[in-house]
Coordinates of C-alpha atoms and ligand atoms in Angstrom, one line a residue:
X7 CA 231.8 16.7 202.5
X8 CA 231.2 17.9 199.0
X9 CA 234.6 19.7 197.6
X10 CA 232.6 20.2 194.3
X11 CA 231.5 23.6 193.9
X12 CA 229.3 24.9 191.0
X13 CA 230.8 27.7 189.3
X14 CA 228.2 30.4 190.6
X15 CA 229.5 29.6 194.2
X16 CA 231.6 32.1 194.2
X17 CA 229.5 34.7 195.3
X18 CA 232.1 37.8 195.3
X19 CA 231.0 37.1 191.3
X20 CA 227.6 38.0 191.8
X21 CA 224.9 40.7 192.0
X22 CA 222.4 40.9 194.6
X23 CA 219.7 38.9 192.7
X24 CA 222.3 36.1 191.8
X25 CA 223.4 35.7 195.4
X26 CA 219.7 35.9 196.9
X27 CA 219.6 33.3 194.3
X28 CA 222.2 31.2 195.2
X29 CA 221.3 31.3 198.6
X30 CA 218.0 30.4 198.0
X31 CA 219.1 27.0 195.8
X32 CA 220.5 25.8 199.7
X33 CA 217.1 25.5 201.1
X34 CA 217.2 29.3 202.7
X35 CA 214.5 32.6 201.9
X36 CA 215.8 35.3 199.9
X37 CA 216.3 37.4 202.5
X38 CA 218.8 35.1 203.9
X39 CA 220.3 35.9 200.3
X40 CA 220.2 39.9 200.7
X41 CA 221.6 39.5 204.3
X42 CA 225.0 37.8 203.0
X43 CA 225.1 40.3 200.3
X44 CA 224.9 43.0 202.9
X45 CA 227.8 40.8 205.0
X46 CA 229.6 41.1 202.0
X47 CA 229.7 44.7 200.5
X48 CA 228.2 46.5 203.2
X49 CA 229.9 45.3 206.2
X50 CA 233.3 43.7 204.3
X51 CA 233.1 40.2 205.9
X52 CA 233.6 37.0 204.0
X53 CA 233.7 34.8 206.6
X54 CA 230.4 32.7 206.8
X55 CA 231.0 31.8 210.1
X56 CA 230.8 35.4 210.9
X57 CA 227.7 35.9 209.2
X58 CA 225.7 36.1 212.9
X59 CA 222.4 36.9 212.0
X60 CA 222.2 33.5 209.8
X61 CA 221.3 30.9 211.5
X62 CA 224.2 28.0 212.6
X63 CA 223.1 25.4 210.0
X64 CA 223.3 27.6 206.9
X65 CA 226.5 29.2 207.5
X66 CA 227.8 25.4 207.6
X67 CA 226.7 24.9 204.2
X68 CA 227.2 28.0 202.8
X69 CA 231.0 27.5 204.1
X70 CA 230.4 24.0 202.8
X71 CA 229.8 25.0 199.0
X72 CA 230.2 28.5 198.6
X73 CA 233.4 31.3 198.7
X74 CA 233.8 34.5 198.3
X75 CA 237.2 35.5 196.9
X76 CA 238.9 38.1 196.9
X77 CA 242.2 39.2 196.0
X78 CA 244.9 39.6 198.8
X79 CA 246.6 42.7 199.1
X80 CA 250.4 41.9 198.7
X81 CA 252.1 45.6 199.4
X82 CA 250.8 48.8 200.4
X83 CA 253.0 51.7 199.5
X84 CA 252.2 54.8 201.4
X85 CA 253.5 58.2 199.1
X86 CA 254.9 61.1 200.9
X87 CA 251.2 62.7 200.3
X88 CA 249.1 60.2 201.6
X89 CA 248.2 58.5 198.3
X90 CA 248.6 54.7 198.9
X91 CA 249.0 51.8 196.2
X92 CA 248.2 48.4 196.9
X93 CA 249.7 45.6 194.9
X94 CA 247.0 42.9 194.8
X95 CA 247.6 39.4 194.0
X96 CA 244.9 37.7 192.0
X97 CA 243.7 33.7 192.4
X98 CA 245.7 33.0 189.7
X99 CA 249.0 34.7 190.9
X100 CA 248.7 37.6 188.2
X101 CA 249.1 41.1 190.1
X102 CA 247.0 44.3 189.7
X103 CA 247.4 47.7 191.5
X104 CA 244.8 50.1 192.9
X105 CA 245.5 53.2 194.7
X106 CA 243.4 55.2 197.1
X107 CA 243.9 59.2 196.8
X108 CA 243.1 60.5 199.9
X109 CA 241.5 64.1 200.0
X110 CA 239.4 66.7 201.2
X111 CA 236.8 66.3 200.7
X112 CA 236.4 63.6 198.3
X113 CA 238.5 60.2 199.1
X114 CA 239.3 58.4 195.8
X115 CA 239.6 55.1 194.8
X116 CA 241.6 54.4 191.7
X117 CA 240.7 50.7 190.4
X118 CA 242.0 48.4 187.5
X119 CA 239.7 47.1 184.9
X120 CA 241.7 44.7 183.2
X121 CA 245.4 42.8 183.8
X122 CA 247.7 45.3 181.6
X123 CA 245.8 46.7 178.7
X124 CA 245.5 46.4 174.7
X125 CA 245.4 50.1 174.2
X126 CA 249.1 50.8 174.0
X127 CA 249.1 55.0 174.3
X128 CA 252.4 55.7 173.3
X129 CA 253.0 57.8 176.8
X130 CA 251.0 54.8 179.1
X131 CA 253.5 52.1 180.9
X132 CA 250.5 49.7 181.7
X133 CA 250.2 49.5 177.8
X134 CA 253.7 48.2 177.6
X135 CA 252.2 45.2 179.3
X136 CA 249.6 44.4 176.7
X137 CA 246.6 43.1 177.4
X138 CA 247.3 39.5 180.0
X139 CA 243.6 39.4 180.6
X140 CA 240.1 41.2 181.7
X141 CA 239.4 41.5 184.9
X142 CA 235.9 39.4 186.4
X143 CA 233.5 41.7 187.7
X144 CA 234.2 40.7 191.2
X145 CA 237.8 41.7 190.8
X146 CA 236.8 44.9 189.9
X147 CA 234.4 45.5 192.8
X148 CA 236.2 44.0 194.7
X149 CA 238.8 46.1 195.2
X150 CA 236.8 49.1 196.0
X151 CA 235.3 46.6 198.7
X152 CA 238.8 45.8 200.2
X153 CA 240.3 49.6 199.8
X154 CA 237.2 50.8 201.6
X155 CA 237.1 48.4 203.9
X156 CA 241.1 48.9 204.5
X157 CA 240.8 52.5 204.6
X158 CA 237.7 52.4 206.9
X159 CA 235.7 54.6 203.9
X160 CA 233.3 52.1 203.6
X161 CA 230.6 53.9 205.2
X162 CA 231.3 57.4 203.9
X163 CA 231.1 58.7 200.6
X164 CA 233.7 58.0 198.6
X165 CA 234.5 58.1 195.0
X166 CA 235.7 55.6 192.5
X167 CA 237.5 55.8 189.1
X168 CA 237.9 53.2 186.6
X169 CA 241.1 55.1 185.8
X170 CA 244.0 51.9 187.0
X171 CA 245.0 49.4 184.7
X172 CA 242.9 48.7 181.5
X173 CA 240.8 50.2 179.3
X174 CA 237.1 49.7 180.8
X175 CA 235.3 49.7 177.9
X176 CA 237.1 46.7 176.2
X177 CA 235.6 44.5 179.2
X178 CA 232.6 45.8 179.1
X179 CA 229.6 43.6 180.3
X180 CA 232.4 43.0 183.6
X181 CA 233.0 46.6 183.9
X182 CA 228.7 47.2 184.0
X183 CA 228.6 44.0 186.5
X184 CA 230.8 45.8 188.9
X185 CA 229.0 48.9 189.0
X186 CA 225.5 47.6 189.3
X187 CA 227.6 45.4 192.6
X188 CA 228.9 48.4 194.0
X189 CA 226.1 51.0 193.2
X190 CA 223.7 48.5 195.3
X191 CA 221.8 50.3 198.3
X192 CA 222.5 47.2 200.3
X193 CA 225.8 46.9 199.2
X194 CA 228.4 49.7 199.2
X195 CA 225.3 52.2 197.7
X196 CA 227.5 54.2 195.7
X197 CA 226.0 56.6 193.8
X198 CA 226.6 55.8 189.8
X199 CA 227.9 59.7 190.0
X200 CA 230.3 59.1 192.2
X201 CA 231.6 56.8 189.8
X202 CA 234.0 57.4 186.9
X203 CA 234.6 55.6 183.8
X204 CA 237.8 56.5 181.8
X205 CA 238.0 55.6 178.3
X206 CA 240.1 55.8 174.9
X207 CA 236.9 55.8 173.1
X208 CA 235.9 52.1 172.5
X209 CA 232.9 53.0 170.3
X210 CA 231.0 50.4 170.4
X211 CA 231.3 50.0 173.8
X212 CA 230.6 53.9 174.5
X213 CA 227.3 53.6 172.3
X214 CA 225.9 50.6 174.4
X215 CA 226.9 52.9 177.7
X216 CA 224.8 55.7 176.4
X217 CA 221.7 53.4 176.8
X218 CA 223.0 52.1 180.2
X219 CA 220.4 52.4 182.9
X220 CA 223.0 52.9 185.6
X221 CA 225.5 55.6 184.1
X222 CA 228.7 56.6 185.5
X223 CA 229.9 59.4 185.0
X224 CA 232.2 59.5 181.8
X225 CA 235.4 60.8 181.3
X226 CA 237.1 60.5 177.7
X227 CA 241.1 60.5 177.2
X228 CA 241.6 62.6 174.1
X229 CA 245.5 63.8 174.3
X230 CA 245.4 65.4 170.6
X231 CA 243.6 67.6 168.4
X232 CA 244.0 65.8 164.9
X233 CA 243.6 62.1 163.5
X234 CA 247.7 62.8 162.5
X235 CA 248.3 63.1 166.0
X236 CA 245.9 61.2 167.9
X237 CA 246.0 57.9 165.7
X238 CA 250.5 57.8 166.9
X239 CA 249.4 59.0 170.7
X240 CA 246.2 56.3 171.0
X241 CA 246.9 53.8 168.6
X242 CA 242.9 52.7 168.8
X243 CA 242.2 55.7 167.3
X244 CA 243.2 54.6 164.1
X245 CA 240.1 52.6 163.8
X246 CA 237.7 55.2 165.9
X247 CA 238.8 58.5 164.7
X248 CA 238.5 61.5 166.5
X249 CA 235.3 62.8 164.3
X250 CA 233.6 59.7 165.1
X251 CA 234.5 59.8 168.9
X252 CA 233.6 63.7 169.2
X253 CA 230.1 62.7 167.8
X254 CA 229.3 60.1 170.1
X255 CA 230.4 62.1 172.4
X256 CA 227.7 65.1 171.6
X257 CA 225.3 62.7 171.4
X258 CA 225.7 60.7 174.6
X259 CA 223.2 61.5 176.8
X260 CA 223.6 64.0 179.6
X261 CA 221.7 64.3 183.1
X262 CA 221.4 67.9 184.2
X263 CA 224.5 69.7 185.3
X264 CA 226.7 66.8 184.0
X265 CA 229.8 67.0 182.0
X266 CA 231.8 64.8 180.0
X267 CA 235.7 64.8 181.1
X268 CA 238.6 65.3 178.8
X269 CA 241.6 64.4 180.0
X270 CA 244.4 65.3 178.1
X271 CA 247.7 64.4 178.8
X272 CA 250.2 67.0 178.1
X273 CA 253.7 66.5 176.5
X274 CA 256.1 68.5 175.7
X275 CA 256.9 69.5 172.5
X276 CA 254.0 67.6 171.2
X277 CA 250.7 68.6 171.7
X278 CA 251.0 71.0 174.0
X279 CA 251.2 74.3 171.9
X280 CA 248.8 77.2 171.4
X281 CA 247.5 75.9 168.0
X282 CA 246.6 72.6 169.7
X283 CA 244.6 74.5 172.8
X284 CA 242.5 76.8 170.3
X285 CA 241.8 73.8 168.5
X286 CA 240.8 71.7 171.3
X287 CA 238.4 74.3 172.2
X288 CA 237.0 73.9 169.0
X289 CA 236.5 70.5 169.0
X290 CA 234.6 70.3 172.2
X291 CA 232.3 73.9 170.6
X292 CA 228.7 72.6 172.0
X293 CA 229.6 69.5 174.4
X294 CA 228.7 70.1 177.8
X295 CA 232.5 69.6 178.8
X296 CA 234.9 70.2 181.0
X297 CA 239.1 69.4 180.7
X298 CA 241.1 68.2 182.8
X299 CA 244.7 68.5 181.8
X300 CA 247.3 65.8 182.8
X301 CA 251.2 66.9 182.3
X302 CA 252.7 64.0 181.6
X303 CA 253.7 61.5 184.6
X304 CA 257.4 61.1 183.2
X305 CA 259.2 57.4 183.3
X306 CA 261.9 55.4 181.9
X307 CA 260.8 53.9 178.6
X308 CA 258.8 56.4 178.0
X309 CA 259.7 58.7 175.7
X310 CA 258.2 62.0 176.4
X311 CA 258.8 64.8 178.5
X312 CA 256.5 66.6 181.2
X313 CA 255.8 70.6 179.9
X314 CA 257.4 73.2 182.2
X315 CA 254.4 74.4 184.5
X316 CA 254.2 78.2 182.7
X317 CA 253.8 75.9 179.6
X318 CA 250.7 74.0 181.4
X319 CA 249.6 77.0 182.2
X320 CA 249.4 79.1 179.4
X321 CA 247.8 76.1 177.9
X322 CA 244.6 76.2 180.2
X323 CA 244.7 79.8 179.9
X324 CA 243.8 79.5 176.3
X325 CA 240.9 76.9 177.1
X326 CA 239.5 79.3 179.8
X327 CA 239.4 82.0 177.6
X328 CA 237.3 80.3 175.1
X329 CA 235.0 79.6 178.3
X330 CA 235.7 75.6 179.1
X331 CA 236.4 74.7 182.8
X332 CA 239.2 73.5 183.2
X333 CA 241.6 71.8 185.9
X334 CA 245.0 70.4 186.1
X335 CA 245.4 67.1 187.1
X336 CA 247.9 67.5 190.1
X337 CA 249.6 64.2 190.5
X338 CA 249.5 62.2 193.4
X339 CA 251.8 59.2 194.3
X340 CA 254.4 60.0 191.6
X341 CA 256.9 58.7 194.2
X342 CA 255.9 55.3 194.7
X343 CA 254.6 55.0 190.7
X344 CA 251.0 55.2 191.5
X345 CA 250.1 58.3 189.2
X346 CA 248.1 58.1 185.9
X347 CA 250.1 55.9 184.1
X348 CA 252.5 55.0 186.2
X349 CA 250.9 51.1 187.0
X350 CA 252.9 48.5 185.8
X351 CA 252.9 44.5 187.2
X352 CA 254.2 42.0 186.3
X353 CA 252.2 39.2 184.1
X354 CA 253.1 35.9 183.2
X355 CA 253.7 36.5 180.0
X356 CA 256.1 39.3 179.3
X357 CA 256.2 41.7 176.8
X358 CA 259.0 43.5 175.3
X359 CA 257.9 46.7 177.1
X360 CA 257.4 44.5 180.2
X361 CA 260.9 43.4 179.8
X362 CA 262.2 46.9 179.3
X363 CA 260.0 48.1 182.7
X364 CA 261.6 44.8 184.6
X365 CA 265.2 45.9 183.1
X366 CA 265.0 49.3 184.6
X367 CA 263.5 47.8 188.1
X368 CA 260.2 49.7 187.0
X369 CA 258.0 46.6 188.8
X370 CA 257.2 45.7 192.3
X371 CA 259.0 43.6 194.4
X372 CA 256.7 40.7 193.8
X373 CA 258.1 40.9 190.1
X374 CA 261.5 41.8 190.0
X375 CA 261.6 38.1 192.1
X376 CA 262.5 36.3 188.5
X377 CA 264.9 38.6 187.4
Ligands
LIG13 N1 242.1 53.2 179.5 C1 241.4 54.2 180.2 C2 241.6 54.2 181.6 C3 243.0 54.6 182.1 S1 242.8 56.2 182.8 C4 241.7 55.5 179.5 O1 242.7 55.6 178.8 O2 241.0 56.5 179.7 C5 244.3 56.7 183.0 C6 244.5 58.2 182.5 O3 245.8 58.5 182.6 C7 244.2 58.2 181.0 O4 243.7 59.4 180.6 C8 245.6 58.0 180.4 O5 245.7 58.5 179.1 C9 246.4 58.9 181.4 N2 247.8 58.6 181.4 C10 248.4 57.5 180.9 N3 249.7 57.6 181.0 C11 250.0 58.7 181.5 C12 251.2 59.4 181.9 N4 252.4 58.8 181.7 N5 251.1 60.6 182.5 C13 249.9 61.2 182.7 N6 248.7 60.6 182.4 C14 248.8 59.4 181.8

């Protein structure tokens, strides 16, 4: 029995043509192909065996040289409002976490992009990690397979947001992979709007998504009003700077009744004055935009505060009143650590923040094992 398995084998890797493909290169038709897909994302079985509707001798030797990986989900932590984060271990024993957001009437999944993130935003504990790796694009599709499939979504409409671990954008042709895996109608058929893709404003990459065919929608972390500010809050700003980013964001292309999402992370003290809401508002003048404010999810090793709510308040109040829509981010999971921000694993190699988060028991139990 062959062991050898050519790299395309593992078929959680691939899009619907590549595993029609791959089907088709062990003797069977294509729709053989689109039928395992379908096993796959649509129905959330891996087992070939399973895979009825094939018939007996192809399921031996698609169990013979093919796989379909997928991570396995190594602690589910239910929050005292419903919001759930699952620690997943990876095939080479790195860890990422995703978190489902239950709510009416929406149901969220909350995914990781990459294995602790380059970006380093001074308020962000997954940027204490630094960046361990990107993320394959079956990784990243598959955990929206297994949270859906967990949470029995699968067949509703849910929503996903590239919004865990990473910076999307900086693992880019993975990041497009996923969505054209999970937005297929004989797959999961998510609709691209039903996605979200979070970014610091990777320009490059953010130019190449405006000419995306299949475009999410976008949501862009701005968190200050000035270079001064922005380049010590998002250290990539320094070499994208906020004139540049504001401009590709007017000109990134819109379908009707879209917006582009700021987020904005408020912290105390900081950037969350008056002066800083009028001139956010004038920043975003003319872009179809809407804000969505984030008070800061507090933490050890961080070292900002969260704004008093009358604070966050009279903040939005200022944005309203120069007629942007605007919402407050209210944060879910904050107990077990799975709000915005708040994901931190451990990697193999360990930075100092990393060290700092294991010091103060920040990590999972999978991580604080070596301590
Ligand atoms: N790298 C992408 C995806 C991460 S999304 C991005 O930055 O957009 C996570 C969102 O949560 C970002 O807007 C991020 O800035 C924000 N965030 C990070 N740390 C936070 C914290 N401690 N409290 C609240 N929001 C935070």
């Amino acid at each position: 029995m062959s062991t050898i398995q050519p790299p395309d084998s593992d078929l959680s890797e691939l899009d619907r043509a590549e595993v029609e493909a791959a089907v088709m290169d062990q003797g069977a038709r294509r729709f053989h192909g689109t039928q395992v897909f379908q096993w796959i994302w649509a129905r959330g079985v891996t087992d070939f065996a399973a895979m009825t509707d094939l018939a007996q001798p192809l399921r031996a030797t698609l169990a013979e040289r093919c796989r379909v990986s997928a991570p396995t989900i190594e602690t589910r932590q239910v929050s005292a409002d419903g919001t759930t984060k699952f620690l997943l271990r990876l095939a080479d024993g790195r860890h990422i976490e995703a978190v489902y957001i239950p709510d009416t009437p929406a149901q969220t999944f909350c995914v990781s992009t990459q294995v602790g993130c380059a970006m380093n935003c001074a308020f962000c504990l997954t940027g204490k990690m630094g960046l361990v790796r990107n993320l394959t694009p079956g990784e990243i599709a598959t955990q929206v397979r297994l949270i859906a499939h967990e949470t029995r979504l699968a067949n509703t409409a849910f929503n996903v947001v590239l919004m865990g671990m990473g910076e999307p954008l900086h693992n880019y042709d993975a990041t497009m992979k996923a969505i054209r895996i999970l937005t297929d109608a004989k797959g999961l058929a998510m609709h691209p709007k039903r996605i979200t893709l979070s970014t610091v404003g990777v320009l490059p990459g953010l130019e190449k998504l405006a000419n995306e065919p299949l475009m999410p929608n976008l949501a862009v972390s701005l968190h200050a009003t000035t270079n001064e500010q922005r380049d010590r809050l998002v250290p990539v700003n320094r070499k994208y700077t906020l004139e540049d980013l504001i401009d590709a964001c007017r000109r990134f292309p819109l379908a009707k009744r879209r917006r582009i999402m700021f987020e904005y992370v408020l912290l105390a003290g900081v950037n969350d004055t008056p002066e800083d809401a009028h001139r956010l508002a004038r920043l975003l003048g003319g872009i179809k935009a809407k804000v969505n404010l984030l008070p800061l999810n507090e933490a050890p090793g961080i070292a900002f505060t969260r704004p008093a709510d009358d604070r966050v308040n009279a903040f939005a109040q200022i944005l309203v009143d120069h007629g942007l829509v605007v919402t407050v981010r209210r944060s879910r999971g904050r107990d077990i650590r799975a709000a915005c921000g708040q994901l931190i694993v451990d990697g193999q190699r360990r930075s100092p923040g990393q060290t700092l988060a294991a010091a103060l028991r920040l990590e999972p139990s999978a991580g604080n094992a070596r301590l």
